[in-house]
JSON list of C-alpha atoms in Angstrom, two decimals:
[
{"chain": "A", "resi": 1, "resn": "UNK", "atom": "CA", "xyz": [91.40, 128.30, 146.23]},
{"chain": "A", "resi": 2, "resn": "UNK", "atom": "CA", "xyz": [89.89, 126.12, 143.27]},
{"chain": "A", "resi": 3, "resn": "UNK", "atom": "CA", "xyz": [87.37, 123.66, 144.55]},
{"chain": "A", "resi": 4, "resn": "UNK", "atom": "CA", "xyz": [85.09, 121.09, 142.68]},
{"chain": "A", "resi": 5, "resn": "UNK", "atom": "CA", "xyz": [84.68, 120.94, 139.09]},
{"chain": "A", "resi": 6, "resn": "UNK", "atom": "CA", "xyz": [87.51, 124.28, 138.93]},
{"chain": "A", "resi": 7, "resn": "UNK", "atom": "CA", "xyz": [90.17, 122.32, 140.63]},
{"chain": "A", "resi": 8, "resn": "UNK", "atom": "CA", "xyz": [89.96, 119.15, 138.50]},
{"chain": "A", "resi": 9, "resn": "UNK", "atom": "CA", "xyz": [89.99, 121.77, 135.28]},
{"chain": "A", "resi": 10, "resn": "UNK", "atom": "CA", "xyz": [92.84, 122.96, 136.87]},
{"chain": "A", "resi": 11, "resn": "UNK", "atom": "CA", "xyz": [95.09, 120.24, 137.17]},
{"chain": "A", "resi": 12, "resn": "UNK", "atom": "CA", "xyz": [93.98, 118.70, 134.01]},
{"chain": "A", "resi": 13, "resn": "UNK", "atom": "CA", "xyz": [94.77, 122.66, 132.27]},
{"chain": "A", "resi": 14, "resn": "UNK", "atom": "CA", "xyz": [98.51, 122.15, 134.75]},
{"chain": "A", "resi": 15, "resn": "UNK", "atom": "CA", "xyz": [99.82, 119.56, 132.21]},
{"chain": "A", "resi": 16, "resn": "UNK", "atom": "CA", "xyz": [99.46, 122.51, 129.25]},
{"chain": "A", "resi": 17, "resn": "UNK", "atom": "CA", "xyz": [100.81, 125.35, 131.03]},
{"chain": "A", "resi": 18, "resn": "UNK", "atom": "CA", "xyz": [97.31, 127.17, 130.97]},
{"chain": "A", "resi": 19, "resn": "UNK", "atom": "CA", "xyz": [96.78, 129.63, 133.23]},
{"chain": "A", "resi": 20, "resn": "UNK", "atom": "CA", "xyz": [92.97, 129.36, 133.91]},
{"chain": "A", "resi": 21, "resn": "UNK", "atom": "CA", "xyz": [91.44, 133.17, 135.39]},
{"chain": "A", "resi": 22, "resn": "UNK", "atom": "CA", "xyz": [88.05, 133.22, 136.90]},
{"chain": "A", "resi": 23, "resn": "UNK", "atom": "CA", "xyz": [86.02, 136.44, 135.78]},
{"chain": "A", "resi": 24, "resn": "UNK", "atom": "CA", "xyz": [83.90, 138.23, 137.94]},
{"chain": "A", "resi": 25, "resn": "UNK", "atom": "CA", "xyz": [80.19, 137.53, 137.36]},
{"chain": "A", "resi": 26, "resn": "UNK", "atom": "CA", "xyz": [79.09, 141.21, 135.04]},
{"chain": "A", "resi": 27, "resn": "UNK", "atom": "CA", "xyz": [75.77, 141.65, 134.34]},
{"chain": "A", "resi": 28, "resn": "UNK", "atom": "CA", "xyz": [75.95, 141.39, 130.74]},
{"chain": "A", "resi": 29, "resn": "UNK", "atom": "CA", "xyz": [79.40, 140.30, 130.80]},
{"chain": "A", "resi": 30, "resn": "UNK", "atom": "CA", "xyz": [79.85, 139.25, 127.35]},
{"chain": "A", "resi": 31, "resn": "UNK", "atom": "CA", "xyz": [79.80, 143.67, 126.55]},
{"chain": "A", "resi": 32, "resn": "UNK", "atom": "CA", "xyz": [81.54, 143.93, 129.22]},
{"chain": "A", "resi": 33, "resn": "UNK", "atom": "CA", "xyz": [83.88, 141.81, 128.00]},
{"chain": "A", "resi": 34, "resn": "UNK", "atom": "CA", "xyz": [83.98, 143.00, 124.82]},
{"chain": "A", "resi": 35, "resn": "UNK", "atom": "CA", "xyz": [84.71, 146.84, 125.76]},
{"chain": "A", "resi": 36, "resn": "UNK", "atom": "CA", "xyz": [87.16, 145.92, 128.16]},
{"chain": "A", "resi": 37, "resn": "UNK", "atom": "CA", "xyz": [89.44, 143.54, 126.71]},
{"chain": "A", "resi": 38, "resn": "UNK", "atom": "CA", "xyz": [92.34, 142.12, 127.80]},
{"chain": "A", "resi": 39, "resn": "UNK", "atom": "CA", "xyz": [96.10, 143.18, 127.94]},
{"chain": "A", "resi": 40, "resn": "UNK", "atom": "CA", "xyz": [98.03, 145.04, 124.48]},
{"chain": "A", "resi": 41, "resn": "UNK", "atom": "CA", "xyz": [99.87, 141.33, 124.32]},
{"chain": "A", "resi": 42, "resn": "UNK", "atom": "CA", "xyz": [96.46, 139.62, 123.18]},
{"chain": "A", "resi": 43, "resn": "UNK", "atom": "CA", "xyz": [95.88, 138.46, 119.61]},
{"chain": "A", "resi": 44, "resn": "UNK", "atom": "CA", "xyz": [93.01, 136.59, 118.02]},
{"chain": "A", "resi": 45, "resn": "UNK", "atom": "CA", "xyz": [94.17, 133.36, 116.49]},
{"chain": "A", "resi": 46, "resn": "UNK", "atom": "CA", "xyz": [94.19, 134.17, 112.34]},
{"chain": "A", "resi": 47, "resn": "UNK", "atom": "CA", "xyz": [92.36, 131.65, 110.77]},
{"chain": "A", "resi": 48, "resn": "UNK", "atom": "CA", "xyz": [93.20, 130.71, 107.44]},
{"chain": "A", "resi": 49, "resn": "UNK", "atom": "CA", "xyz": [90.07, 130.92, 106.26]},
{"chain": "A", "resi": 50, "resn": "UNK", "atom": "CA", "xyz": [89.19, 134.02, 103.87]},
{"chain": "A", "resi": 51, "resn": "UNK", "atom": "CA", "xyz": [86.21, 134.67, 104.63]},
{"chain": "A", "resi": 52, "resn": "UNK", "atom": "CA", "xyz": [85.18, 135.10, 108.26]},
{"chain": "A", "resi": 53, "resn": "UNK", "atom": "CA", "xyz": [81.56, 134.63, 108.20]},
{"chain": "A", "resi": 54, "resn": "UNK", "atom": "CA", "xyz": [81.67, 131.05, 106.19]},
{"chain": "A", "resi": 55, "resn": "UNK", "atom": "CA", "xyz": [84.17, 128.72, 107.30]},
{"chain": "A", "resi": 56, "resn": "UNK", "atom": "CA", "xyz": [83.03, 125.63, 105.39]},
{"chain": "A", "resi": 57, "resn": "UNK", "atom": "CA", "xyz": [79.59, 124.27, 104.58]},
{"chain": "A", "resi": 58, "resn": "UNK", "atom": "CA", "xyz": [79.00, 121.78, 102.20]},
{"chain": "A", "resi": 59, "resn": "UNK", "atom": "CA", "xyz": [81.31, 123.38, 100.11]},
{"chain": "A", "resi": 60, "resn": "UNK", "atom": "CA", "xyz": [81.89, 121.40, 96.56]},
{"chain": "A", "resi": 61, "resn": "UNK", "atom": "CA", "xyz": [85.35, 120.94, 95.97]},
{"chain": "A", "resi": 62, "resn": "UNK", "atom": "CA", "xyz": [84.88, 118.25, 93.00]},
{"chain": "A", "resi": 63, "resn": "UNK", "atom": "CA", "xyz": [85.79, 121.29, 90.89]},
{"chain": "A", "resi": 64, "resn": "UNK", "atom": "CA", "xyz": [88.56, 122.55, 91.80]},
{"chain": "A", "resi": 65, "resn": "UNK", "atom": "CA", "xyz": [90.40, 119.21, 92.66]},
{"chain": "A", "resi": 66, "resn": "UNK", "atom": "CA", "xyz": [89.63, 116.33, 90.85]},
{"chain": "A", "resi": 67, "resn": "UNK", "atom": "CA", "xyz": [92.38, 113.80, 92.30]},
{"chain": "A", "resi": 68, "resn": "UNK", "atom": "CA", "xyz": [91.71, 111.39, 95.57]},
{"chain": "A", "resi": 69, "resn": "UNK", "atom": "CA", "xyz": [90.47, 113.56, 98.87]},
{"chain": "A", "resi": 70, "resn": "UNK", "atom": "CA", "xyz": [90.53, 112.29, 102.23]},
{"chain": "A", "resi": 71, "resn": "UNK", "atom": "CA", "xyz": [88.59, 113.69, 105.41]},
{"chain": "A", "resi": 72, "resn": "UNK", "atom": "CA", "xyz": [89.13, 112.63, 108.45]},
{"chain": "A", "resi": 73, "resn": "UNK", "atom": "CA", "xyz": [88.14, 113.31, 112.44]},
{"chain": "A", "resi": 74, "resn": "UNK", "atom": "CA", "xyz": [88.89, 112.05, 115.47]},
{"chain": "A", "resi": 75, "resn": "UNK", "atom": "CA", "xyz": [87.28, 112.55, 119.40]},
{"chain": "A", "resi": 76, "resn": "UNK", "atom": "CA", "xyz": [87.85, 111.94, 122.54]},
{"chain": "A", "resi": 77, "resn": "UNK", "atom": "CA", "xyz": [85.13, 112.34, 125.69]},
{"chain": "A", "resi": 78, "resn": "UNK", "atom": "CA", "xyz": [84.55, 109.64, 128.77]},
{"chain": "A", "resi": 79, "resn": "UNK", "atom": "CA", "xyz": [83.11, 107.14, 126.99]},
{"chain": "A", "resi": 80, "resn": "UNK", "atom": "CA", "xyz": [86.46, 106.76, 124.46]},
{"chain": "A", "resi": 81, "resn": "UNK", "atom": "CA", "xyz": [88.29, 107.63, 121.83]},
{"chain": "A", "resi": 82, "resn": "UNK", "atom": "CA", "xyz": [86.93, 107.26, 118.17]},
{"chain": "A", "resi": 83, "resn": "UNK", "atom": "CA", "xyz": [88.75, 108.48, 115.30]},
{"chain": "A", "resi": 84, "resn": "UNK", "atom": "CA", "xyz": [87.64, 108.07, 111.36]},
{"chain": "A", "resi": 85, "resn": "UNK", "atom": "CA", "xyz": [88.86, 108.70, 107.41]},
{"chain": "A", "resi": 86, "resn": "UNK", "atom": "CA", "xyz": [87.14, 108.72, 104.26]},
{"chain": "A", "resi": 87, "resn": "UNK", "atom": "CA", "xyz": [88.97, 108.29, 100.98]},
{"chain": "A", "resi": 88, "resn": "UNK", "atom": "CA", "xyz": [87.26, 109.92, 98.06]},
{"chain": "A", "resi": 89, "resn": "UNK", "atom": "CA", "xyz": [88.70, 108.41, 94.62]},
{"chain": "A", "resi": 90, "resn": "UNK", "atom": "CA", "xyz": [88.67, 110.07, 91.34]},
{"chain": "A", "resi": 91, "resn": "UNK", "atom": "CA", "xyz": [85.33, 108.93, 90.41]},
{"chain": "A", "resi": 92, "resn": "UNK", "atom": "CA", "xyz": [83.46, 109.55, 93.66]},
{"chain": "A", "resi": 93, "resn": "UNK", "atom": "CA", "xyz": [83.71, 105.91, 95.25]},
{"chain": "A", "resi": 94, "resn": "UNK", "atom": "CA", "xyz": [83.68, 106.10, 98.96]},
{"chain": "A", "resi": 95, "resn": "UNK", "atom": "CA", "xyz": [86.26, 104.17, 101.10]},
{"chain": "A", "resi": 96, "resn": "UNK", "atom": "CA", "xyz": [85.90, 104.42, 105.38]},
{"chain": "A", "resi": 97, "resn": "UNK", "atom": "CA", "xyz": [87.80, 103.02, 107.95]},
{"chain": "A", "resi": 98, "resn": "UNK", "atom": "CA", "xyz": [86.72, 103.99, 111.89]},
{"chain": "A", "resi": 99, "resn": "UNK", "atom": "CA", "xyz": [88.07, 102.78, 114.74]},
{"chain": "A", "resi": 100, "resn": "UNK", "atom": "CA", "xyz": [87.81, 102.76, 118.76]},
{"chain": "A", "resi": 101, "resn": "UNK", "atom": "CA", "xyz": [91.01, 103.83, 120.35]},
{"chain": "A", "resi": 102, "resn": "UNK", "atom": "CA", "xyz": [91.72, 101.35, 123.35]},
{"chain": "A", "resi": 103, "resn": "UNK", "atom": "CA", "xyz": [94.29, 103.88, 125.28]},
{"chain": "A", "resi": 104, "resn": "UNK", "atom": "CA", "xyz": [93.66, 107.46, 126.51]},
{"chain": "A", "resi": 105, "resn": "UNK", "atom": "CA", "xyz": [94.88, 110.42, 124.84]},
{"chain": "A", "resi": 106, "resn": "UNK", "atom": "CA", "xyz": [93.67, 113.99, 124.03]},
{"chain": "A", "resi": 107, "resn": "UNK", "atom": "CA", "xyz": [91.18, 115.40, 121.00]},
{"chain": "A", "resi": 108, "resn": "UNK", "atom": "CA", "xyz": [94.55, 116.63, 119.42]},
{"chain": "A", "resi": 109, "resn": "UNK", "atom": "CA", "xyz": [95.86, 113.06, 119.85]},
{"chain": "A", "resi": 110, "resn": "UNK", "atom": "CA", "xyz": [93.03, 111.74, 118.83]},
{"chain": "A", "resi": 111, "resn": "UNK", "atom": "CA", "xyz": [92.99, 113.64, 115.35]},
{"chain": "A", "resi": 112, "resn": "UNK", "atom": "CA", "xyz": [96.37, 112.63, 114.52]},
{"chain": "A", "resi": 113, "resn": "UNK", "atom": "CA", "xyz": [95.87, 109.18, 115.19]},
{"chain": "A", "resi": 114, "resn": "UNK", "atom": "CA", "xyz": [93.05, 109.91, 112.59]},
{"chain": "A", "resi": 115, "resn": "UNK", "atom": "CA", "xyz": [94.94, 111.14, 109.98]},
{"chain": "A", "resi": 116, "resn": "UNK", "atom": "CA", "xyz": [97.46, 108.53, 110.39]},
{"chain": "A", "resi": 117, "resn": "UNK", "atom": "CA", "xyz": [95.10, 105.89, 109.59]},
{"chain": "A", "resi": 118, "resn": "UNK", "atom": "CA", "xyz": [93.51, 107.84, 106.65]},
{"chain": "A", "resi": 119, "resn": "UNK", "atom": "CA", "xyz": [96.76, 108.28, 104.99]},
{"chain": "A", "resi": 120, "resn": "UNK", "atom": "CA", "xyz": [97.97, 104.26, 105.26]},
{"chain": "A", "resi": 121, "resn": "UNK", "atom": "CA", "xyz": [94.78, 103.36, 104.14]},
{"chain": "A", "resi": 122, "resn": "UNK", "atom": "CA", "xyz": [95.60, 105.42, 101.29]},
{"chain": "A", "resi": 123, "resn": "UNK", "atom": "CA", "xyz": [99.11, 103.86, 101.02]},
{"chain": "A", "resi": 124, "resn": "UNK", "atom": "CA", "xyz": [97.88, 100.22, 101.02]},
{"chain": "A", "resi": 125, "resn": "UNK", "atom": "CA", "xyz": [95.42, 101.31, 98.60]},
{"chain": "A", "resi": 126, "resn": "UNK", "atom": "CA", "xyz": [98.69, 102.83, 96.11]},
{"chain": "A", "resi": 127, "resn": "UNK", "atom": "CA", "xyz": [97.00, 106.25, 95.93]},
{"chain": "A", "resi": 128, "resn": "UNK", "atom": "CA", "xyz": [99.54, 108.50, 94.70]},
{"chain": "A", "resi": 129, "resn": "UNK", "atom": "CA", "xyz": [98.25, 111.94, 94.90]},
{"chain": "A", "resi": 130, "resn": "UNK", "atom": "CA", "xyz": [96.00, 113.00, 98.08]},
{"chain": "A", "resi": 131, "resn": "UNK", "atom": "CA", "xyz": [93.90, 115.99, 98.62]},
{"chain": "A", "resi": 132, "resn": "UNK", "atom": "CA", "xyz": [94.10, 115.58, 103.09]},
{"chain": "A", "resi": 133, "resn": "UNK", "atom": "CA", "xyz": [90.89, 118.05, 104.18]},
{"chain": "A", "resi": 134, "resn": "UNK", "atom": "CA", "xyz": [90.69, 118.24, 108.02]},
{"chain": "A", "resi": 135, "resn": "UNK", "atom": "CA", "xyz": [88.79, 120.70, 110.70]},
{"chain": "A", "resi": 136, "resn": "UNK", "atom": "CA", "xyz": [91.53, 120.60, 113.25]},
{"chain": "A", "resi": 137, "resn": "UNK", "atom": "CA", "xyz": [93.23, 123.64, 112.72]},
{"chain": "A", "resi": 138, "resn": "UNK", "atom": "CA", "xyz": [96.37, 122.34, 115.24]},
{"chain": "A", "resi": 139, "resn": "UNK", "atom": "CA", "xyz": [97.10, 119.78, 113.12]},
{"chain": "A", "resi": 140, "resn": "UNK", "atom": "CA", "xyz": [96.40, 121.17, 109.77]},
{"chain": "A", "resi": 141, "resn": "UNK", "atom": "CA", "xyz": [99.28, 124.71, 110.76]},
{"chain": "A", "resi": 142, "resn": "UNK", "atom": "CA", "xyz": [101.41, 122.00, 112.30]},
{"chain": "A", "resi": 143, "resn": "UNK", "atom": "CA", "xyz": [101.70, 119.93, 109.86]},
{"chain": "A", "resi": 144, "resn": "UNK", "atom": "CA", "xyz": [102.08, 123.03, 107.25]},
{"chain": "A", "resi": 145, "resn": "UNK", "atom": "CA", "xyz": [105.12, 123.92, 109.91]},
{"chain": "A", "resi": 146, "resn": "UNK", "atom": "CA", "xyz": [103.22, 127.22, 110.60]},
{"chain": "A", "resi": 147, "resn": "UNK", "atom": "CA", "xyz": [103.07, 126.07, 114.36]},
{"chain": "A", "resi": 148, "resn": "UNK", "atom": "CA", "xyz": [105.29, 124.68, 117.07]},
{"chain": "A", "resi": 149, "resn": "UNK", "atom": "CA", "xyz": [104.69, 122.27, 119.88]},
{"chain": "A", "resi": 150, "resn": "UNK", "atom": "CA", "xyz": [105.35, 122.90, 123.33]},
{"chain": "A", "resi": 151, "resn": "UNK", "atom": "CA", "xyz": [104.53, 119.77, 124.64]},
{"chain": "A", "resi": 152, "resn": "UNK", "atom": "CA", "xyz": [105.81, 116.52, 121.98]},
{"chain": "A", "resi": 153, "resn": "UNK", "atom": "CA", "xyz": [103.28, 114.55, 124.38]},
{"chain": "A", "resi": 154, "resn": "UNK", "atom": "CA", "xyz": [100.59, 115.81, 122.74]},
{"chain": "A", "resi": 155, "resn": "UNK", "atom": "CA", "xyz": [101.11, 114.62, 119.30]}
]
């Protein structure tokens, strides 16, 4: 039986359908780990990324698309919810809109709500062609239709 910090994990994790397993403690459990991994039916998520070893620093995309870009990001921890876009015109002019999210909802939530307000910020500002750049990788395969929801709450 869960007590503590474990049990509140655990009924938080309930809502997802996440089976949480406690490991035992290994000395030097991370090899341990690593040699002894779980069941055949495991599979590492595949990132769309080509390159394992660089996922994206500072990379200069000016090149290759010269059209409007928009970044965005959104977070959630005790203290709130903040979520924020950037639109990048043509010409490199910076346009940023942040907010403070007065209800509670998850990181996932939280980066949708983000993208949301990057893209009609975009539409009052009559952009026609957007270049959307995010870090969530959720929303970025779900949008893409690559992968399902279990749980519509969550979006």
């Amino acid at each position: 039986m869960a007590t503590g910090k474990l049990a509140k994990w655990q009924i938080l994790l309930g809502e997802f359908n996440i089976l949480y397993i406690t490991q035992k403690a290994v000395k030097g459990q991370a090899d341990h780990l690593a040699e002894n991994p779980m069941g055949g039916e495991y599979e590492p998520l595949k990132m769309y990324f080509p390159d394992e070893k660089v996922l994206c620093i500072g990379e200069d995309i000016t090149e290759a698309y010269d059209g409007w870009r928009m970044f965005f990001n959104g977070a959630a921890n005790f203290k709130g919810v903040g979520i924020g876009a950037v639109l990048v015109s043509k010409i490199g002019q910076h346009y940023h809109v942040s907010a403070k999210l007065s209800f509670p909802c998850t990181n996932n939530m939280a980066e949708y709500e983000a993208c949301i307000m990057g893209l009609n910020l975009a539409i009052d500002m009559n952009v026609q062609e957007l270049l959307v750049i995010s870090d969530s990788d959720l929303l970025v395969h779900q949008v893409q239709g690559e992968w399902a929801t279990k749980n519509t709450k969550t979006l």
